[in-house]
Amino acid sequence: MQEKQSIHGTWASRWIFILAATGSAVGLGNIWKFPYITGENGGGAFVLMYLVCILLVGVPIMIAEVFIGRRARKSPINAITDLANEAKKSTLWSLLGLMGMLAGVMIFSFYSVVAGWVLHYIALMGSGEFVGASSEKAGSIFNGLLADPKTMLLWHTVFAIMTVVVVIGGVNKGLERATRILMPSLFVLLVILLGYSATTEGFAEGFDFMFHFDVSELSWDAVLIALGHSFFTLSLGMGTIMAYGAYMPKKASIGSTVIAIATLDTVVALIAGLAIFPIIFANNMDPGAGPGLMFVSLPVAFGQMPGGQVFGFMFFVLVGVAAWTSAISLLEPTVAYLIEKFKWSRVKASIVLGVIVWAIGISCLLAFNEWSEFKLFGKNMFDLLDYTTANIMLPLGGILTALFAGWVVSKKVSIEEIGISENIHKIWLFTVRFVAPIAVSIVFVLNLK
Ligand code: TRP
């Protein structure tokens, strides 16, 4: 049988696939969101739940997404349709891809606003604004930004344009180059930051906060947030990894590749948390401060450490890059679909989608100022998009993917594609058929009350 090729291109090697998928996974979710939701949900017990979810739900579903994409070599909706046809089952499963595209648009809209804050902070750091700054000063600078829709709009726009430009370039150019050098540099800077925070008097307390496990601190709502975040941080549940899998070379083994990606992603999140919390405690700040956590705590640390202006500048540049490589992956599945479905050029598809997500993003940045009164279900636009995507749409997309891969696709096909031993395949199959769907359903149901 002739091997299928994607019309959108193929990664040069397995290694490039790992870089691209890690570039997608490692982003604001690891450095901005993970620490702040850990802080809001009491620390250790939440971290443990998150780790359990990554292992039991995230990894098996990531394997499923990669192999579905690679088998069909098409964007998620068409990939699911092809595999359903191959198994002679209903193609209604492809609606899953539709929900994924919607989730991607919704996530991008608030993601780009936060990435815009990062860009603004690159400039602030570089100008020495934070040298010697107290936590009060850092707090008021951040609140000043939230109250200033014009500045936020400027940076949100810059970030959206940067993302669209790379998506226009396509999967093989730009993206690969950026990831190869910049991801390792981000890692090095995080380790330097960790080294600094280990010297502060808050380190023991910060460490304890993250790893001291006490079940009584855990609510079902927190478990849902941990579960939702395990999808968010691994870029699962909306077709990103399926789309990237479609560009994966045939020879690569899926099991070990996925383990590598999940491990890198988790390590970055844990280091980010371990770097941030000691600084919080050493300066008597509140770990539950919410979305501003990183933007207030880290500038204070950089302001105190020797060479902090340079390190701080580099750090925010690299966080910006991490956000960039993630944002690209939020648009790619939909752009690939628009090209396949309407025969649009890549340029047209990227620009049309870019304008839509940019416009919705504006409603998120106004949620902090002009439109702060506007609430649905007690949440402003920004929180609403964040909450419904991460805690409802991604887990739902995830279970449906698991059920599809486990029950609809034949065993023969999944064994052939994944390339793992028969025993490990049995464990995987059991997880996608039962463990992941049941676990996610239980968490959903317990949250309904
Ligand atoms: N995983 C990225 C982060 O942690 C965000 C992201 C990129 C994402 N693509 C995704 C989240 C697809 C969910 C689905 O920052």
Short mmCIF file of C-alpha atoms and ligand atoms in Angstrom, two decimals:
data_model
loop_
_atom_site.label_atom_id
_atom_site.label_comp_id
_atom_site.label_asym_id
_atom_site.label_seq_id
_atom_site.Cartn_x
_atom_site.Cartn_y
_atom_site.Cartn_z
CA MET A 1 0.00 0.00 0.00
CA GLN A 2 1.29 3.43 -0.86
CA GLU A 3 1.99 5.48 2.23
CA LYS A 4 -0.23 8.54 2.69
CA GLN A 5 1.29 12.01 2.74
CA SER A 6 -0.14 15.19 4.22
CA ILE A 7 -0.75 17.99 1.73
CA HIS A 8 0.48 20.39 4.43
CA GLY A 9 3.97 18.85 4.70
CA THR A 10 5.79 16.46 7.04
CA TRP A 11 8.24 17.09 9.91
CA ALA A 12 11.82 16.37 8.87
CA SER A 13 12.30 13.79 11.65
CA ARG A 14 10.82 12.36 14.82
CA TRP A 15 12.96 14.80 16.76
CA ILE A 16 11.36 17.78 15.00
CA PHE A 17 7.94 16.36 15.82
CA ILE A 18 8.93 16.19 19.50
CA LEU A 19 10.16 19.79 19.36
CA ALA A 20 7.01 21.04 17.67
CA ALA A 21 4.64 19.17 19.96
CA THR A 22 6.63 20.25 23.02
CA GLY A 23 6.56 23.79 21.65
CA SER A 24 2.80 23.50 21.57
CA ALA A 25 2.52 21.94 25.01
CA VAL A 26 4.96 24.19 26.86
CA GLY A 27 3.50 27.65 27.02
CA LEU A 28 1.61 30.03 29.24
CA GLY A 29 -0.16 27.00 30.65
CA ASN A 30 3.06 25.90 32.35
CA ILE A 31 4.58 29.18 33.44
CA TRP A 32 1.58 31.44 33.99
CA LYS A 33 -1.46 29.24 34.56
CA PHE A 34 -0.11 26.24 36.46
CA PRO A 35 1.44 28.28 39.30
CA TYR A 36 -1.58 30.53 39.71
CA ILE A 37 -4.19 27.76 39.79
CA THR A 38 -1.96 25.78 42.15
CA GLY A 39 -1.92 28.84 44.39
CA GLU A 40 -5.68 29.28 44.20
CA ASN A 41 -6.35 25.64 44.95
CA GLY A 42 -4.17 25.17 47.98
CA GLY A 43 -0.95 23.63 46.65
CA GLY A 44 0.25 20.05 47.18
CA ALA A 45 -2.95 18.05 46.89
CA PHE A 46 -3.78 19.91 43.70
CA VAL A 47 -0.32 19.25 42.25
CA LEU A 48 -0.68 15.55 42.99
CA MET A 49 -4.07 15.39 41.27
CA TYR A 50 -2.61 17.15 38.27
CA LEU A 51 0.23 14.60 38.05
CA VAL A 52 -2.22 11.70 38.30
CA CYS A 53 -4.36 13.18 35.53
CA ILE A 54 -1.36 13.66 33.23
CA LEU A 55 -0.37 10.03 33.62
CA LEU A 56 -3.75 8.27 33.58
CA VAL A 57 -5.70 10.49 31.23
CA GLY A 58 -3.33 12.80 29.38
CA VAL A 59 -0.72 10.35 28.11
CA PRO A 60 -3.15 7.72 26.76
CA ILE A 61 -5.26 10.38 25.03
CA MET A 62 -2.19 11.99 23.52
CA ILE A 63 -1.22 8.63 22.05
CA ALA A 64 -4.72 8.35 20.59
CA GLU A 65 -4.57 11.83 19.03
CA VAL A 66 -1.17 11.26 17.44
CA PHE A 67 -2.07 7.98 15.84
CA ILE A 68 -5.44 9.14 14.51
CA GLY A 69 -3.76 12.11 12.85
CA ARG A 70 -0.88 10.09 11.48
CA ARG A 71 -3.05 7.35 10.05
CA ALA A 72 -5.26 9.75 8.08
CA ARG A 73 -2.76 12.57 7.43
CA LYS A 74 -5.53 15.15 7.46
CA SER A 75 -6.95 17.85 9.73
CA PRO A 76 -8.96 16.50 12.70
CA ILE A 77 -12.48 16.55 11.19
CA ASN A 78 -11.37 14.78 8.03
CA ALA A 79 -9.05 12.42 9.91
CA ILE A 80 -11.87 11.23 12.15
CA THR A 81 -14.18 10.88 9.15
CA ASP A 82 -11.60 8.74 7.31
CA LEU A 83 -10.99 6.46 10.26
CA ALA A 84 -14.73 6.11 10.91
CA ASN A 85 -15.24 5.14 7.28
CA GLU A 86 -12.38 2.68 7.46
CA ALA A 87 -14.08 1.04 10.46
CA LYS A 88 -17.50 1.31 8.75
CA LYS A 89 -18.88 3.38 11.63
CA SER A 90 -20.80 6.64 11.82
CA THR A 91 -18.98 9.73 10.61
CA LEU A 92 -20.89 11.79 13.17
CA TRP A 93 -17.78 11.34 15.31
CA SER A 94 -16.22 14.08 13.24
CA LEU A 95 -18.37 16.62 15.11
CA LEU A 96 -15.71 16.18 17.74
CA GLY A 97 -13.33 17.97 15.40
CA LEU A 98 -15.81 20.83 15.06
CA MET A 99 -15.99 21.34 18.80
CA GLY A 100 -12.20 21.27 18.85
CA MET A 101 -11.92 24.06 16.31
CA LEU A 102 -14.34 26.16 18.33
CA ALA A 103 -12.31 25.50 21.48
CA GLY A 104 -9.14 26.55 19.65
CA VAL A 105 -10.68 29.87 18.66
CA MET A 106 -11.92 30.50 22.20
CA ILE A 107 -8.58 29.60 23.81
CA PHE A 108 -6.59 31.73 21.39
CA SER A 109 -8.71 34.76 22.23
CA PHE A 110 -7.69 34.94 25.88
CA TYR A 111 -4.28 33.36 25.32
CA SER A 112 -3.26 36.17 23.02
CA VAL A 113 -4.25 38.75 25.63
CA VAL A 114 -2.02 37.15 28.27
CA ALA A 115 0.78 36.75 25.73
CA GLY A 116 0.33 40.48 25.09
CA TRP A 117 1.00 41.14 28.80
CA VAL A 118 4.21 39.16 28.38
CA LEU A 119 5.29 41.32 25.43
CA HIS A 120 4.56 44.46 27.45
CA TYR A 121 6.67 43.06 30.31
CA ILE A 122 9.61 42.48 27.95
CA ALA A 123 9.66 46.22 27.38
CA LEU A 124 9.19 47.05 31.07
CA MET A 125 11.95 44.66 32.14
CA GLY A 126 14.34 45.95 29.52
CA SER A 127 13.78 49.55 30.59
CA GLY A 128 14.76 48.77 34.19
CA GLU A 129 11.32 49.65 35.52
CA PHE A 130 11.47 46.90 38.12
CA VAL A 131 15.01 47.37 39.46
CA GLY A 132 14.64 47.29 43.25
CA ALA A 133 10.84 47.35 43.00
CA SER A 134 8.76 46.40 46.05
CA SER A 135 5.86 43.98 45.74
CA GLU A 136 3.47 46.93 46.12
CA LYS A 137 5.05 48.68 43.18
CA ALA A 138 4.99 45.53 41.04
CA GLY A 139 1.33 45.03 41.95
CA SER A 140 0.36 48.53 40.99
CA ILE A 141 2.19 48.29 37.66
CA PHE A 142 0.23 45.15 36.82
CA ASN A 143 -3.09 46.66 37.87
CA GLY A 144 -2.23 49.71 35.83
CA LEU A 145 -1.84 47.53 32.77
CA LEU A 146 -5.21 45.84 33.37
CA ALA A 147 -6.86 49.24 33.60
CA ASP A 148 -5.37 50.32 30.27
CA PRO A 149 -7.20 48.73 27.32
CA LYS A 150 -5.17 50.63 24.72
CA THR A 151 -1.84 49.15 25.77
CA MET A 152 -3.37 45.71 26.02
CA LEU A 153 -4.93 46.05 22.60
CA LEU A 154 -1.60 47.08 21.10
CA TRP A 155 0.23 44.01 22.42
CA HIS A 156 -2.63 41.63 21.77
CA THR A 157 -2.60 42.83 18.16
CA VAL A 158 1.18 42.44 17.85
CA PHE A 159 0.98 38.91 19.21
CA ALA A 160 -1.91 37.90 16.95
CA ILE A 161 -0.02 39.17 13.91
CA MET A 162 3.18 37.34 14.95
CA THR A 163 1.21 34.12 15.22
CA VAL A 164 -0.58 34.47 11.91
CA VAL A 165 2.72 35.17 10.15
CA VAL A 166 4.20 31.86 11.30
CA VAL A 167 1.05 29.92 10.48
CA ILE A 168 1.19 31.38 6.98
CA GLY A 169 4.80 30.12 6.70
CA GLY A 170 3.52 26.59 7.28
CA VAL A 171 4.57 23.74 9.48
CA ASN A 172 8.03 23.13 8.18
CA LYS A 173 9.50 26.63 8.14
CA GLY A 174 9.92 29.10 10.96
CA LEU A 175 8.24 26.95 13.52
CA GLU A 176 10.95 24.32 13.55
CA ARG A 177 13.76 26.83 13.72
CA ALA A 178 12.23 28.82 16.56
CA THR A 179 11.64 25.75 18.65
CA ARG A 180 15.06 24.21 18.24
CA ILE A 181 17.07 26.99 19.91
CA LEU A 182 14.62 28.84 22.05
CA MET A 183 12.97 26.02 23.98
CA PRO A 184 16.28 24.83 25.49
CA SER A 185 17.16 28.44 26.38
CA LEU A 186 13.89 28.88 28.22
CA PHE A 187 14.71 25.78 30.20
CA VAL A 188 18.14 27.12 31.18
CA LEU A 189 16.67 30.42 32.35
CA LEU A 190 14.02 28.67 34.40
CA VAL A 191 16.78 26.70 36.12
CA ILE A 192 18.68 29.94 36.85
CA LEU A 193 15.51 31.39 38.33
CA LEU A 194 15.06 28.27 40.40
CA GLY A 195 18.67 28.64 41.61
CA TYR A 196 17.84 32.16 42.76
CA SER A 197 14.65 31.24 44.50
CA ALA A 198 16.48 28.40 46.30
CA THR A 199 18.59 31.07 48.00
CA THR A 200 15.60 33.01 49.32
CA GLU A 201 14.23 32.36 52.78
CA GLY A 202 10.91 31.32 51.26
CA PHE A 203 12.26 28.20 49.61
CA ALA A 204 11.34 25.65 52.28
CA GLU A 205 7.86 27.09 52.56
CA GLY A 206 7.42 27.21 48.77
CA PHE A 207 8.59 23.63 48.42
CA ASP A 208 6.28 22.50 51.15
CA PHE A 209 3.36 24.37 49.62
CA MET A 210 3.80 22.52 46.34
CA PHE A 211 4.53 19.05 47.60
CA HIS A 212 2.83 18.73 50.94
CA PHE A 213 -0.15 16.56 50.27
CA ASP A 214 -3.27 16.96 52.37
CA VAL A 215 -6.51 15.57 50.93
CA SER A 216 -8.70 17.64 53.18
CA GLU A 217 -7.63 20.71 51.22
CA LEU A 218 -9.04 19.29 48.00
CA SER A 219 -12.51 20.10 46.65
CA TRP A 220 -14.18 18.48 43.63
CA ASP A 221 -13.97 21.78 41.90
CA ALA A 222 -10.20 21.70 42.37
CA VAL A 223 -10.07 18.17 40.95
CA LEU A 224 -11.94 19.37 37.86
CA ILE A 225 -9.51 22.25 37.47
CA ALA A 226 -6.54 19.85 37.78
CA LEU A 227 -8.11 17.55 35.20
CA GLY A 228 -8.92 20.40 32.83
CA HIS A 229 -5.42 21.74 33.19
CA SER A 230 -3.87 18.39 32.30
CA PHE A 231 -5.63 18.70 28.93
CA PHE A 232 -4.77 22.35 28.54
CA THR A 233 -1.10 21.97 29.32
CA LEU A 234 -0.62 18.99 26.98
CA SER A 235 -2.63 20.72 24.21
CA LEU A 236 -5.16 17.89 24.20
CA GLY A 237 -8.87 17.67 23.51
CA MET A 238 -9.16 20.01 20.55
CA GLY A 239 -7.19 18.38 17.76
CA THR A 240 -3.87 20.22 18.00
CA ILE A 241 -1.89 17.06 18.59
CA MET A 242 -3.98 15.24 15.98
CA ALA A 243 -3.08 17.90 13.43
CA TYR A 244 0.59 17.74 14.39
CA GLY A 245 0.44 13.93 14.27
CA ALA A 246 -0.68 14.18 10.66
CA TYR A 247 2.74 15.63 9.84
CA MET A 248 4.66 12.96 11.76
CA PRO A 249 7.04 10.69 9.86
CA LYS A 250 5.90 7.10 9.67
CA LYS A 251 8.93 5.47 11.20
CA ALA A 252 8.73 7.12 14.61
CA SER A 253 7.36 5.19 17.60
CA ILE A 254 4.41 6.98 19.11
CA GLY A 255 4.58 5.63 22.68
CA SER A 256 8.06 6.83 23.60
CA THR A 257 7.57 10.10 21.75
CA VAL A 258 4.47 10.94 23.78
CA ILE A 259 6.18 10.04 27.07
CA ALA A 260 9.02 12.41 26.17
CA ILE A 261 6.63 15.27 25.44
CA ALA A 262 4.55 14.77 28.57
CA THR A 263 7.66 14.54 30.75
CA LEU A 264 9.22 17.73 29.37
CA ASP A 265 5.95 19.60 29.79
CA THR A 266 5.50 18.45 33.38
CA VAL A 267 9.08 19.23 34.37
CA VAL A 268 8.78 22.79 33.05
CA ALA A 269 5.57 23.36 35.01
CA LEU A 270 7.04 22.01 38.25
CA ILE A 271 10.21 24.10 37.90
CA ALA A 272 8.13 27.19 37.19
CA GLY A 273 6.10 26.56 40.34
CA LEU A 274 9.21 25.89 42.41
CA ALA A 275 10.76 29.10 41.15
CA ILE A 276 7.70 31.24 41.83
CA PHE A 277 6.34 30.12 45.21
CA PRO A 278 9.51 30.73 47.28
CA ILE A 279 9.59 34.28 45.94
CA ILE A 280 5.94 34.70 46.90
CA PHE A 281 6.55 33.53 50.47
CA ALA A 282 9.83 35.38 50.91
CA ASN A 283 8.07 38.63 50.05
CA ASN A 284 4.89 37.94 52.01
CA MET A 285 2.72 37.87 48.93
CA ASP A 286 -0.49 35.92 48.49
CA PRO A 287 -0.14 32.60 46.60
CA GLY A 288 -3.85 32.77 45.70
CA ALA A 289 -3.53 36.11 43.93
CA GLY A 290 -4.87 34.77 40.62
CA PRO A 291 -3.83 35.50 37.04
CA GLY A 292 -1.42 38.25 38.07
CA LEU A 293 0.75 35.88 40.13
CA MET A 294 3.65 35.55 37.69
CA PHE A 295 3.46 39.18 36.60
CA VAL A 296 3.81 40.45 40.14
CA SER A 297 6.11 37.95 41.82
CA LEU A 298 8.80 37.46 39.19
CA PRO A 299 9.49 41.14 38.50
CA VAL A 300 10.11 41.60 42.24
CA ALA A 301 12.62 38.73 42.19
CA PHE A 302 14.36 40.03 39.09
CA GLY A 303 14.44 43.47 40.65
CA GLN A 304 16.38 42.12 43.63
CA MET A 305 18.84 39.71 42.06
CA PRO A 306 22.19 40.77 40.57
CA GLY A 307 21.92 41.14 36.80
CA GLY A 308 18.15 40.89 37.18
CA GLN A 309 17.40 43.45 34.51
CA VAL A 310 19.12 41.31 31.87
CA PHE A 311 17.81 37.99 33.18
CA GLY A 312 14.31 39.38 33.54
CA PHE A 313 14.34 40.73 30.02
CA MET A 314 15.55 37.40 28.62
CA PHE A 315 13.06 35.49 30.71
CA PHE A 316 10.05 37.37 29.39
CA VAL A 317 11.38 37.11 25.84
CA LEU A 318 11.51 33.34 26.22
CA VAL A 319 8.09 33.10 27.83
CA GLY A 320 6.84 35.10 24.86
CA VAL A 321 8.42 32.58 22.50
CA ALA A 322 6.91 29.68 24.43
CA ALA A 323 3.50 31.34 24.14
CA TRP A 324 4.10 31.93 20.44
CA THR A 325 4.88 28.29 19.61
CA SER A 326 1.73 27.30 21.53
CA ALA A 327 -0.52 29.87 19.91
CA ILE A 328 0.49 28.68 16.46
CA SER A 329 -0.78 25.23 17.36
CA LEU A 330 -4.15 26.63 18.39
CA LEU A 331 -4.74 27.90 14.87
CA GLU A 332 -3.09 25.15 12.82
CA PRO A 333 -5.91 22.51 12.93
CA THR A 334 -8.51 25.01 11.75
CA VAL A 335 -6.25 26.49 9.07
CA ALA A 336 -5.52 22.98 7.75
CA TYR A 337 -9.25 22.26 7.72
CA LEU A 338 -10.12 25.46 5.84
CA ILE A 339 -7.50 24.62 3.22
CA GLU A 340 -8.81 21.06 2.80
CA LYS A 341 -12.48 21.97 2.80
CA PHE A 342 -12.67 25.20 0.79
CA LYS A 343 -9.41 24.87 -1.16
CA TRP A 344 -8.35 28.24 0.26
CA SER A 345 -4.70 29.23 0.14
CA ARG A 346 -2.81 29.03 3.43
CA VAL A 347 -2.46 32.81 3.43
CA LYS A 348 -6.20 33.38 3.12
CA ALA A 349 -7.13 30.75 5.70
CA SER A 350 -4.65 32.11 8.24
CA ILE A 351 -5.68 35.72 7.82
CA VAL A 352 -9.44 35.07 7.99
CA LEU A 353 -9.04 32.99 11.14
CA GLY A 354 -6.57 35.50 12.58
CA VAL A 355 -9.04 38.37 12.25
CA ILE A 356 -11.78 36.36 13.96
CA VAL A 357 -9.69 35.37 16.98
CA TRP A 358 -8.24 38.86 17.26
CA ALA A 359 -11.73 40.38 17.41
CA ILE A 360 -12.93 37.96 20.09
CA GLY A 361 -9.73 38.64 22.00
CA ILE A 362 -10.74 42.27 22.32
CA SER A 363 -13.75 41.28 24.41
CA CYS A 364 -11.35 39.45 26.77
CA LEU A 365 -9.10 42.41 27.31
CA LEU A 366 -12.08 44.70 27.89
CA ALA A 367 -13.21 42.30 30.63
CA PHE A 368 -10.56 43.83 32.91
CA ASN A 369 -11.75 47.39 32.49
CA GLU A 370 -14.59 48.86 30.37
CA TRP A 371 -16.67 45.69 30.37
CA SER A 372 -15.84 44.41 33.84
CA GLU A 373 -19.51 44.68 34.83
CA PHE A 374 -20.57 42.28 32.11
CA LYS A 375 -20.84 38.79 33.55
CA LEU A 376 -22.33 35.46 32.52
CA PHE A 377 -22.66 32.73 35.16
CA GLY A 378 -20.76 35.07 37.48
CA LYS A 379 -17.71 35.20 35.21
CA ASN A 380 -16.36 37.93 32.96
CA MET A 381 -15.53 37.14 29.31
CA PHE A 382 -11.91 36.28 30.03
CA ASP A 383 -12.69 33.84 32.85
CA LEU A 384 -15.67 32.45 30.99
CA LEU A 385 -13.63 31.48 27.92
CA ASP A 386 -10.84 30.11 30.08
CA TYR A 387 -13.18 28.08 32.29
CA THR A 388 -15.48 26.64 29.62
CA THR A 389 -12.66 25.59 27.33
CA ALA A 390 -10.27 24.09 29.88
CA ASN A 391 -12.80 22.55 32.23
CA ILE A 392 -15.60 21.51 29.87
CA MET A 393 -14.74 21.45 26.18
CA LEU A 394 -11.23 19.97 26.37
CA PRO A 395 -12.11 17.13 28.78
CA LEU A 396 -15.24 16.38 26.74
CA GLY A 397 -13.24 16.38 23.50
CA GLY A 398 -10.70 14.19 25.29
CA ILE A 399 -13.16 11.51 26.39
CA LEU A 400 -14.75 11.40 22.95
CA THR A 401 -11.30 10.98 21.39
CA ALA A 402 -10.52 8.20 23.86
CA LEU A 403 -13.81 6.41 23.14
CA PHE A 404 -13.31 6.80 19.41
CA ALA A 405 -9.77 5.43 19.51
CA GLY A 406 -10.70 2.62 21.89
CA TRP A 407 -14.08 1.43 20.58
CA VAL A 408 -14.54 2.67 17.03
CA VAL A 409 -11.09 2.19 15.54
CA SER A 410 -10.27 -1.51 15.24
CA LYS A 411 -7.65 -3.05 17.51
CA LYS A 412 -5.68 -4.10 14.50
CA VAL A 413 -5.36 -0.52 13.30
CA SER A 414 -4.34 0.89 16.67
CA ILE A 415 -1.72 -1.82 17.25
CA GLU A 416 -0.31 -1.25 13.81
CA GLU A 417 -0.13 2.53 14.16
CA ILE A 418 1.05 3.03 17.70
CA GLY A 419 3.96 0.62 17.42
CA ILE A 420 4.10 -0.64 21.00
CA SER A 421 4.29 -4.19 22.34
CA GLU A 422 1.06 -6.11 22.64
CA ASN A 423 1.04 -5.98 26.43
CA ILE A 424 1.50 -2.26 26.58
CA HIS A 425 -1.17 -1.92 23.94
CA LYS A 426 -3.54 -3.82 26.23
CA ILE A 427 -2.92 -1.35 29.04
CA TRP A 428 -3.39 1.57 26.67
CA LEU A 429 -6.63 0.11 25.32
CA PHE A 430 -8.01 -0.46 28.80
CA THR A 431 -7.19 3.13 29.71
CA VAL A 432 -8.85 4.76 26.71
CA ARG A 433 -11.83 2.42 26.84
CA PHE A 434 -12.55 2.64 30.55
CA VAL A 435 -10.23 4.53 32.87
CA ALA A 436 -10.10 7.91 31.12
CA PRO A 437 -13.81 8.15 30.14
CA ILE A 438 -15.03 6.98 33.54
CA ALA A 439 -12.66 9.22 35.49
CA VAL A 440 -13.60 12.29 33.47
CA SER A 441 -17.34 11.49 33.73
CA ILE A 442 -17.15 11.10 37.50
CA VAL A 443 -15.42 14.44 37.88
CA PHE A 444 -18.01 16.06 35.61
CA VAL A 445 -20.98 14.61 37.48
CA LEU A 446 -19.61 15.53 40.89
CA ASN A 447 -19.25 19.10 39.69
CA LEU A 448 -22.83 19.42 38.51
CA LYS A 449 -24.34 19.71 41.95
N1 TRP B 1 -0.57 23.82 25.93
C1 TRP B 1 -0.41 25.24 25.77
C2 TRP B 1 0.03 25.83 27.07
O1 TRP B 1 0.18 25.13 28.04
C3 TRP B 1 -1.66 25.89 25.25
C4 TRP B 1 -2.22 25.21 24.06
C5 TRP B 1 -1.70 25.16 22.81
C6 TRP B 1 -3.38 24.42 24.02
N2 TRP B 1 -2.47 24.38 22.02
C7 TRP B 1 -3.51 23.90 22.72
C8 TRP B 1 -4.31 24.10 24.98
C9 TRP B 1 -4.55 23.07 22.40
C10 TRP B 1 -5.37 23.27 24.65
C11 TRP B 1 -5.48 22.74 23.37
O2 TRP B 1 0.26 26.99 27.17
#
